[in-house]
Tab-separated table of C-alpha atoms in Angstrom:
chain	number	residue	atom	x	y	z
A	1	MET	CA	-10.685	30.076	8.671
A	2	THR	CA	-11.401	29.781	4.946
A	3	ALA	CA	-10.680	26.755	2.820
A	4	ASP	CA	-7.947	28.708	0.986
A	5	GLU	CA	-6.211	29.568	4.260
A	6	ALA	CA	-6.407	25.948	5.421
A	7	ARG	CA	-5.064	24.764	2.098
A	8	ARG	CA	-2.052	27.107	2.336
A	9	ILE	CA	-1.236	25.661	5.783
A	10	VAL	CA	-1.357	21.986	4.787
A	11	ALA	CA	-0.004	22.293	1.220
A	12	ASP	CA	3.570	22.671	2.514
A	13	VAL	CA	3.567	19.416	4.487
A	14	PRO	CA	6.680	17.597	3.213
A	15	ASP	CA	6.666	13.997	2.038
A	16	PRO	CA	8.242	12.099	4.987
A	17	GLU	CA	10.374	9.918	2.718
A	18	ILE	CA	11.383	12.536	0.131
A	19	PRO	CA	11.254	15.730	2.211
A	20	VAL	CA	12.300	18.081	-0.620
A	21	VAL	CA	8.820	17.871	-2.131
A	22	THR	CA	5.459	18.693	-0.575
A	23	ILE	CA	2.246	16.697	-0.602
A	24	ALA	CA	0.688	19.337	-2.866
A	25	GLU	CA	3.525	19.096	-5.385
A	26	LEU	CA	3.299	15.294	-5.405
A	27	GLY	CA	-0.437	15.320	-6.019
A	28	ILE	CA	-1.154	13.550	-2.710
A	29	LEU	CA	-3.255	16.490	-1.469
A	30	ARG	CA	-6.550	16.255	-3.368
A	31	ASP	CA	-8.907	18.697	-1.655
A	32	VAL	CA	-9.320	21.050	1.292
A	33	ARG	CA	-12.770	22.329	2.261
A	34	ILE	CA	-14.784	23.512	5.247
A	35	GLU	CA	-17.828	21.439	6.177
A	36	ALA	CA	-19.951	22.753	9.076
A	37	GLY	CA	-16.919	24.238	10.850
A	38	THR	CA	-14.692	21.208	10.271
A	39	VAL	CA	-11.621	21.415	8.047
A	40	VAL	CA	-11.849	18.402	5.723
A	41	VAL	CA	-8.545	17.462	4.085
A	42	THR	CA	-8.614	14.758	1.423
A	43	ILE	CA	-5.426	12.877	0.506
A	44	THR	CA	-4.665	9.903	-1.738
A	45	PRO	CA	-1.820	7.366	-1.388
A	46	THR	CA	0.809	7.055	-4.117
A	47	TYR	CA	0.876	3.262	-3.690
A	48	SER	CA	-1.639	1.077	-1.817
A	49	GLY	CA	0.859	0.253	0.905
A	50	CYS	CA	2.580	3.636	1.153
A	51	PRO	CA	3.800	3.721	4.789
A	52	ALA	CA	4.091	7.517	4.741
A	53	MET	CA	0.336	8.081	4.914
A	54	ASP	CA	0.101	7.890	8.713
A	55	ALA	CA	2.919	10.424	9.114
A	56	ILE	CA	1.296	12.728	6.550
A	57	ARG	CA	-2.057	12.550	8.373
A	58	ALA	CA	-0.384	13.377	11.696
A	59	GLU	CA	1.534	16.312	10.206
A	60	ILE	CA	-1.608	17.777	8.610
A	61	ARG	CA	-3.329	17.684	12.012
A	62	ALA	CA	-0.311	19.142	13.786
A	63	ARG	CA	0.027	22.104	11.389
A	64	LEU	CA	-3.651	22.971	11.574
A	65	ASP	CA	-3.507	22.605	15.359
A	66	GLU	CA	-0.647	25.142	15.454
A	67	HIS	CA	-3.038	27.584	13.787
A	68	GLY	CA	-5.706	26.887	16.383
A	69	VAL	CA	-7.760	24.519	14.226
A	70	ALA	CA	-8.682	21.451	16.254
A	71	ASP	CA	-11.696	20.292	14.268
A	72	VAL	CA	-9.976	18.395	11.473
A	73	ASP	CA	-11.082	15.425	9.398
A	74	VAL	CA	-8.382	13.841	7.215
A	75	ARG	CA	-9.975	11.568	4.621
A	76	THR	CA	-8.199	9.083	2.364
A	77	VAL	CA	-9.580	8.369	-1.100
A	78	LEU	CA	-8.354	5.736	-3.552
A	79	SER	CA	-10.248	6.912	-6.583
A	80	PRO	CA	-9.267	8.351	-8.985
A	81	ALA	CA	-5.986	6.435	-8.610
A	82	TRP	CA	-2.904	8.594	-8.082
A	83	THR	CA	-0.599	8.978	-11.067
A	84	THR	CA	2.779	10.623	-11.565
A	85	ASP	CA	1.043	12.832	-14.155
A	86	TRP	CA	-0.100	14.840	-11.105
A	87	LEU	CA	3.456	15.804	-10.129
A	88	THR	CA	3.960	19.513	-10.653
A	89	ASP	CA	6.861	20.842	-12.753
A	90	GLU	CA	8.265	22.257	-9.508
A	91	ALA	CA	8.231	18.759	-7.973
A	92	ARG	CA	10.077	17.336	-10.982
A	93	ARG	CA	12.719	20.059	-10.761
A	94	LYS	CA	13.192	19.531	-6.989
A	95	LEU	CA	13.451	15.750	-7.330
A	96	SER	CA	16.134	16.086	-9.970
A	97	ALA	CA	18.119	18.581	-7.866
A	98	TYR	CA	17.833	16.128	-4.929
A	99	GLY	CA	19.372	13.327	-7.018
A	100	ILE	CA	16.195	11.438	-7.923
A	101	ALA	CA	15.396	11.173	-11.632
A	102	PRO	CA	11.810	12.425	-12.047
A	103	PRO	CA	9.289	10.269	-13.899
A	104	ALA	CA	9.159	10.545	-17.651
A	105	PRO	CA	5.708	11.067	-19.178
A	106	ARG	CA	3.815	7.790	-19.048
A	107	ALA	CA	3.861	5.632	-22.162
A	108	ALA	CA	0.450	4.560	-23.373
A	109	GLY	CA	-0.496	1.091	-22.160
A	110	SER	CA	1.885	-0.674	-19.805
A	111	PRO	CA	3.284	1.091	-16.717
A	112	LEU	CA	6.405	-1.019	-17.245
A	113	LEU	CA	7.641	0.936	-20.269
A	114	GLN	CA	9.882	3.637	-18.818
A	115	LEU	CA	11.225	5.938	-21.490
A	116	GLY	CA	14.336	8.101	-21.456
A	117	VAL	CA	15.484	8.215	-17.827
A	118	CYS	CA	17.982	11.046	-17.438
A	119	CYS	CA	20.882	10.818	-14.933
A	120	PRO	CA	20.319	13.520	-12.276
A	121	GLN	CA	24.090	13.795	-11.730
A	122	CYS	CA	25.474	14.349	-15.243
A	123	GLY	CA	22.389	14.678	-17.455
A	124	SER	CA	23.181	11.680	-19.650
A	125	PHE	CA	20.373	9.573	-21.077
A	126	ASP	CA	22.730	6.581	-21.319
A	127	THR	CA	21.342	4.919	-18.187
A	128	ARG	CA	20.207	1.424	-17.335
A	129	GLU	CA	17.651	0.017	-14.928
A	130	ARG	CA	19.277	-1.991	-12.142
A	131	SER	CA	16.118	-3.040	-10.298
A	132	ARG	CA	12.454	-2.164	-10.727
A	133	PHE	CA	12.080	-1.918	-6.952
A	134	GLY	CA	13.923	0.643	-4.866
A	135	SER	CA	14.217	2.218	-1.432
A	136	THR	CA	10.536	3.239	-1.463
A	137	ALA	CA	7.533	1.841	-3.326
A	138	CYS	CA	7.552	4.734	-5.801
A	139	GLN	CA	11.197	4.393	-6.872
A	140	SER	CA	13.394	2.070	-8.921
A	141	GLN	CA	17.190	1.785	-9.050
A	142	TYR	CA	19.244	2.996	-12.012
A	143	VAL	CA	22.897	3.280	-12.932
A	144	CYS	CA	24.361	5.890	-15.293
A	145	ARG	CA	26.661	4.460	-17.964
A	146	SER	CA	28.317	7.855	-18.535
A	147	CYS	CA	29.305	8.909	-15.004
A	148	LEU	CA	28.809	5.424	-13.450
A	149	GLU	CA	26.787	6.853	-10.539
A	150	PRO	CA	23.858	4.828	-9.192
A	151	PHE	CA	20.660	6.827	-8.628
A	152	ASP	CA	16.993	6.478	-7.749
A	153	HIS	CA	14.282	6.970	-10.318
A	154	PHE	CA	10.738	8.031	-9.445
A	155	LYS	CA	8.745	5.481	-11.463
A	156	ALA	CA	6.158	6.725	-13.958
A	157	HIS	CA	2.957	5.275	-12.569
B	1	MET	CA	-20.878	-11.424	12.181
B	2	THR	CA	-22.948	-11.695	9.040
B	3	MET	CA	-21.598	-10.117	5.922
B	4	ASP	CA	-23.255	-9.170	2.667
B	5	ALA	CA	-21.887	-10.275	-0.700
B	6	VAL	CA	-19.606	-7.261	-1.161
B	7	GLU	CA	-18.107	-7.638	2.328
B	8	THR	CA	-17.647	-11.387	1.866
B	9	TYR	CA	-15.951	-10.725	-1.460
B	10	ALA	CA	-13.720	-8.008	0.022
B	11	VAL	CA	-12.557	-10.486	2.697
B	12	ARG	CA	-11.706	-13.094	0.029
B	13	LEU	CA	-9.578	-10.624	-1.920
B	14	GLY	CA	-8.143	-9.102	1.240
B	15	ASP	CA	-7.147	-12.493	2.666
B	16	ASP	CA	-5.450	-13.512	-0.591
B	17	ALA	CA	-3.371	-10.319	-0.441
B	18	LEU	CA	-2.677	-10.418	3.324
B	19	VAL	CA	-1.509	-14.035	3.475
B	20	LEU	CA	0.772	-13.668	0.454
B	21	SER	CA	2.127	-10.415	1.908
B	22	GLN	CA	3.007	-12.190	5.153
B	23	ARG	CA	4.710	-14.987	3.229
B	24	LEU	CA	6.818	-12.584	1.144
B	25	ALA	CA	7.797	-10.444	4.140
B	26	TRP	CA	9.752	-13.447	5.466
B	27	TRP	CA	12.286	-12.884	2.701
B	28	ALA	CA	13.440	-9.565	4.196
B	29	SER	CA	17.198	-10.010	4.790
B	30	ARG	CA	17.105	-13.570	3.364
B	31	ALA	CA	16.888	-13.036	-0.412
B	32	PRO	CA	19.844	-13.969	-2.651
B	33	GLU	CA	20.838	-10.315	-3.119
B	34	LEU	CA	20.004	-6.881	-1.748
B	35	GLU	CA	17.936	-5.834	-4.788
B	36	GLU	CA	15.812	-8.954	-4.363
B	37	ASP	CA	15.289	-8.213	-0.666
B	38	LEU	CA	13.887	-4.843	-1.722
B	39	ALA	CA	11.792	-6.271	-4.555
B	40	LEU	CA	10.078	-9.000	-2.528
B	41	THR	CA	9.375	-6.729	0.416
B	42	ASN	CA	8.100	-3.939	-1.853
B	43	ILE	CA	5.699	-6.464	-3.370
B	44	ALA	CA	4.681	-7.543	0.136
B	45	LEU	CA	4.043	-3.903	1.037
B	46	ASP	CA	1.824	-3.345	-2.009
B	47	LEU	CA	-0.184	-6.443	-1.080
B	48	LEU	CA	-0.473	-5.320	2.531
B	49	GLY	CA	-1.867	-1.965	1.410
B	50	GLN	CA	-4.428	-3.679	-0.797
B	51	ALA	CA	-5.376	-6.014	2.060
B	52	ARG	CA	-5.869	-3.137	4.511
B	53	ALA	CA	-8.255	-1.297	2.174
B	54	LEU	CA	-10.191	-4.467	1.339
B	55	LEU	CA	-10.513	-5.735	4.918
B	56	GLY	CA	-11.441	-2.209	5.982
B	57	ARG	CA	-14.367	-2.429	3.554
B	58	ALA	CA	-15.643	-5.489	5.423
B	59	GLY	CA	-15.030	-4.444	9.042
B	60	ASP	CA	-12.219	-3.513	11.423
B	61	GLU	CA	-8.960	-4.373	9.647
B	62	ASP	CA	-7.074	-5.274	12.846
B	63	GLU	CA	-9.820	-7.513	14.180
B	64	LEU	CA	-10.114	-9.280	10.856
B	65	ALA	CA	-6.368	-9.750	10.469
B	66	PHE	CA	-5.377	-10.625	14.022
B	67	LEU	CA	-8.404	-12.171	15.719
B	68	ARG	CA	-9.802	-14.612	13.176
B	69	SER	CA	-8.876	-18.265	13.396
B	70	GLU	CA	-7.539	-20.361	10.565
B	71	ARG	CA	-11.021	-21.665	9.749
B	72	GLU	CA	-12.302	-18.105	9.346
B	73	TYR	CA	-9.702	-17.149	6.736
B	74	ARG	CA	-10.987	-17.175	3.147
B	75	ASN	CA	-7.803	-17.027	1.050
B	76	VAL	CA	-7.050	-19.527	-1.699
B	77	LEU	CA	-4.666	-22.338	-0.736
B	78	LEU	CA	-1.989	-21.279	-3.240
B	79	VAL	CA	-0.971	-18.102	-1.378
B	80	GLU	CA	-0.468	-19.888	1.956
B	81	GLN	CA	1.915	-22.500	0.520
B	82	PRO	CA	5.363	-22.292	2.157
B	83	ASN	CA	8.103	-20.182	0.578
B	84	GLY	CA	10.235	-23.285	-0.016
B	85	ASP	CA	13.353	-22.396	-1.961
B	86	PHE	CA	13.599	-19.240	-4.090
B	87	ALA	CA	12.220	-21.145	-7.096
B	88	GLN	CA	9.048	-22.086	-5.219
B	89	THR	CA	8.520	-18.481	-4.103
B	90	ILE	CA	8.945	-17.253	-7.696
B	91	VAL	CA	6.641	-19.896	-9.193
B	92	ARG	CA	3.951	-19.077	-6.615
B	93	GLN	CA	4.341	-15.389	-7.568
B	94	LEU	CA	4.050	-16.096	-11.282
B	95	LEU	CA	0.955	-18.287	-10.923
B	96	PHE	CA	-0.834	-15.997	-8.465
B	97	SER	CA	0.107	-12.527	-9.704
B	98	THR	CA	-0.935	-13.415	-13.267
B	99	PHE	CA	-4.344	-14.397	-11.881
B	100	GLN	CA	-4.551	-11.439	-9.488
B	101	LEU	CA	-3.730	-8.951	-12.253
B	102	ALA	CA	-6.526	-10.320	-14.466
B	103	ARG	CA	-8.954	-10.219	-11.541
B	104	TYR	CA	-8.131	-6.598	-10.650
B	105	GLU	CA	-8.389	-5.584	-14.313
B	106	ALA	CA	-11.896	-7.042	-14.360
B	107	LEU	CA	-12.795	-5.203	-11.122
B	108	VAL	CA	-11.842	-1.686	-12.217
B	109	ASP	CA	-15.498	-1.142	-13.135
B	110	ALA	CA	-16.952	-2.958	-10.093
B	111	ALA	CA	-20.147	-1.475	-8.645
B	112	ASP	CA	-18.639	-1.028	-5.168
B	113	GLU	CA	-16.429	2.048	-5.135
B	114	VAL	CA	-13.895	0.690	-2.631
B	115	ILE	CA	-13.343	-2.515	-4.601
B	116	ALA	CA	-13.145	-0.537	-7.858
B	117	GLY	CA	-10.772	1.977	-6.239
B	118	VAL	CA	-8.439	-0.713	-4.869
B	119	ALA	CA	-8.481	-2.470	-8.253
B	120	ALA	CA	-7.606	0.689	-10.193
B	121	LYS	CA	-4.549	1.287	-8.005
B	122	ALA	CA	-3.588	-2.365	-7.773
B	123	VAL	CA	-3.478	-3.090	-11.518
B	124	LYS	CA	-0.451	-0.812	-11.806
B	125	GLU	CA	1.249	-2.431	-8.813
B	126	VAL	CA	0.541	-6.053	-9.730
B	127	ALA	CA	1.748	-5.469	-13.301
B	128	TYR	CA	5.168	-4.985	-11.679
B	129	HIS	CA	4.751	-8.098	-9.514
B	130	ARG	CA	3.907	-10.256	-12.504
B	131	ASP	CA	6.759	-8.806	-14.530
B	132	HIS	CA	9.192	-9.474	-11.682
B	133	ALA	CA	8.085	-13.124	-11.463
B	134	ARG	CA	8.185	-13.525	-15.233
B	135	ARG	CA	11.761	-12.227	-15.495
B	136	TRP	CA	12.971	-14.586	-12.757
B	137	THR	CA	11.086	-17.478	-14.345
B	138	LEU	CA	12.867	-16.875	-17.667
B	139	ARG	CA	16.252	-16.593	-15.954
B	140	LEU	CA	15.880	-19.643	-13.712
B	141	GLY	CA	13.948	-21.906	-16.099
B	142	ASP	CA	16.379	-21.243	-18.944
B	143	GLY	CA	19.354	-21.058	-16.581
B	144	THR	CA	21.494	-23.861	-15.181
B	145	ASP	CA	20.529	-27.531	-14.815
B	146	GLU	CA	20.101	-26.900	-11.103
B	147	SER	CA	17.825	-23.853	-11.475
B	148	HIS	CA	15.783	-25.595	-14.201
B	149	ALA	CA	15.295	-28.654	-11.981
B	150	ARG	CA	14.227	-26.520	-9.026
B	151	MET	CA	11.729	-24.555	-11.133
B	152	THR	CA	10.299	-27.809	-12.499
B	153	ALA	CA	9.925	-29.214	-8.991
B	154	ALA	CA	8.230	-26.014	-7.800
B	155	LEU	CA	5.786	-26.093	-10.711
B	156	GLU	CA	4.871	-29.729	-10.012
B	157	ARG	CA	4.412	-28.875	-6.337
B	158	LEU	CA	2.205	-25.791	-6.839
B	159	TRP	CA	0.298	-26.446	-10.069
B	160	PRO	CA	-2.526	-28.440	-8.375
B	161	TYR	CA	-3.408	-25.376	-6.270
B	162	THR	CA	-4.091	-23.217	-9.341
B	163	HIS	CA	-7.416	-24.929	-10.107
B	164	GLU	CA	-9.025	-23.427	-7.012
B	165	LEU	CA	-8.299	-19.895	-8.281
B	166	PHE	CA	-10.993	-20.284	-10.923
B	167	GLU	CA	-13.788	-21.716	-8.754
B	168	GLY	CA	-16.508	-19.063	-8.572
B	169	ASP	CA	-19.797	-18.911	-6.689
B	170	ASP	CA	-22.739	-16.511	-6.327
B	171	VAL	CA	-20.713	-14.115	-4.149
B	172	ASP	CA	-18.056	-13.712	-6.837
B	173	ARG	CA	-20.649	-13.178	-9.544
B	174	GLU	CA	-22.714	-10.703	-7.516
B	175	ALA	CA	-19.930	-8.576	-6.022
B	176	GLY	CA	-17.103	-8.958	-8.493
B	177	VAL	CA	-16.113	-11.234	-11.313
B	178	ASP	CA	-16.625	-14.963	-11.895
B	179	PRO	CA	-13.018	-16.217	-11.846
B	180	ALA	CA	-13.913	-19.031	-14.256
B	181	THR	CA	-14.048	-16.389	-16.993
B	182	LEU	CA	-10.368	-15.569	-16.348
B	183	TYR	CA	-9.053	-19.108	-16.833
B	184	ASP	CA	-8.337	-19.148	-20.585
B	185	GLY	CA	-6.410	-15.877	-20.512
B	186	TRP	CA	-4.472	-16.930	-17.416
B	187	ARG	CA	-3.501	-20.293	-18.855
B	188	ALA	CA	-2.339	-18.815	-22.153
B	189	ASP	CA	-0.327	-16.134	-20.340
B	190	VAL	CA	1.370	-18.578	-17.948
B	191	ALA	CA	2.008	-21.142	-20.703
B	192	GLU	CA	3.684	-18.476	-22.846
B	193	THR	CA	6.085	-17.577	-20.022
B	194	LEU	CA	6.836	-21.207	-19.131
B	195	THR	CA	7.488	-22.142	-22.751
B	196	ALA	CA	9.820	-19.161	-23.192
B	197	ALA	CA	11.594	-20.342	-20.018
B	198	THR	CA	12.002	-23.877	-21.470
B	199	LEU	CA	9.689	-25.236	-18.761
B	200	ASP	CA	6.815	-27.658	-19.353
B	201	VAL	CA	3.253	-26.788	-18.370
B	202	PRO	CA	2.429	-29.471	-15.781
B	203	ALA	CA	-0.359	-31.952	-16.459
B	204	ASP	CA	-3.631	-31.328	-14.645
B	205	GLY	CA	-4.395	-33.869	-11.936
B	206	TRP	CA	-5.057	-33.452	-8.218
B	207	ARG	CA	-7.294	-30.412	-7.523
B	208	PRO	CA	-7.102	-29.448	-3.836
B	209	THR	CA	-9.686	-26.855	-2.793
B	210	GLY	CA	-11.516	-25.465	0.246
B	211	GLY	CA	-9.801	-22.159	1.090
B	212	ARG	CA	-12.931	-20.100	0.380
B	213	GLN	CA	-14.800	-22.284	2.907
B	214	GLY	CA	-12.036	-22.018	5.518
B	215	ARG	CA	-10.562	-25.490	4.954
B	216	HIS	CA	-6.842	-24.795	4.722
B	217	THR	CA	-3.581	-26.679	4.479
B	218	GLU	CA	-1.446	-27.096	7.568
B	219	ALA	CA	0.747	-24.198	6.430
B	220	LEU	CA	-1.803	-21.468	7.204
B	221	GLY	CA	-2.095	-22.217	10.925
B	222	LEU	CA	1.645	-21.806	11.399
B	223	LEU	CA	1.665	-18.569	9.402
B	224	LEU	CA	-1.198	-17.096	11.449
B	225	ALA	CA	0.346	-18.185	14.752
B	226	GLU	CA	3.386	-16.078	13.969
B	227	MET	CA	1.462	-13.161	12.466
B	228	GLN	CA	-1.077	-12.932	15.290
B	229	SER	CA	1.032	-13.753	18.355
B	230	LEU	CA	1.964	-10.170	19.277
B	231	HIS	CA	-1.557	-8.828	18.936
B	232	ARG	CA	-3.024	-11.719	20.911
B	233	ALA	CA	-0.435	-11.355	23.706
B	234	HIS	CA	-0.951	-7.586	23.933
B	235	PRO	CA	-4.515	-6.812	22.815
B	236	GLY	CA	-4.929	-3.257	21.563
B	237	ALA	CA	-1.195	-2.516	21.631
B	238	THR	CA	-0.082	0.344	19.386
B	239	TRP	CA	3.358	1.599	18.352
């Protein structure tokens, strides 16, 4: 098996908490290579305590195993630190369709400045932050002032 | 087990994060509102992730977390202090996360790649933790007579434990950053928040210390007894 073939197999592993997007689209999948017959898959966590990492590791192994690849090494790297700048345009589109406002481009300086969050239900920018912490580490809670719907926002990070 | 300076340092940082994580996790289902339940436990989860990477740099994370005694823990005394009321939890968060953020910022360029990697991720996370504590401090300090009185009491209770944060030794200087160099920035930052919250900066007085040498307050033993009981009853158990 080539590295490209292995990459195609693992790239579609869904995020366990937001299953509409894949680990490749989220930027969690950093590298796939073959080292002396072993498929080496390198992933990076979105947040230090992201509880999805164990499930992602298991799913990577399971998918490669289905293709007859038993010699697998899943490595976790912290550096360079994951950022929402790595989300693909496809991931942003899928998140929005799923009801999660995708991250705006990061403001220079503080990660706390979140600019122009757009309501995924009605498209209004007249939204307000309800809590900086949400149902997963990577999300915050918003409410739309136009359609009054609450929604999750994928924090720019 | 003998550890080199980097491993010793990783345990210090890891224990600070682990013990505070365990404290904050207690608030799950007990916070004043649902959003606060989520906030405090999200913060606990960030800290747990940092602790796992740091303890993993020094040895086996499970052995270090679940099989060390109280005297072998190297966290500062501040993080083990009881949750108290909500004001005490928030004041502890403000005092510690302001310090922890400055320390991680200084460690982004650390020589050890694990410590530098944890720091680079953690600065973004702890910026949220500090901001969360600052917002509550403003609301409660400049709130009702009752909330102001509780915040004042919490500050008086916890302020003595902040001095230990800035005690550095050769391990800190060799593997990371001398915390003494972070004091002026920390004090100015905390004083600015307290003043904006109409709270007084407490006078310096009693300076309890000893966490880095394993001399802890009574609170840590009780915390560890709860945290370690399952692992000690069922060694090697997995989900």
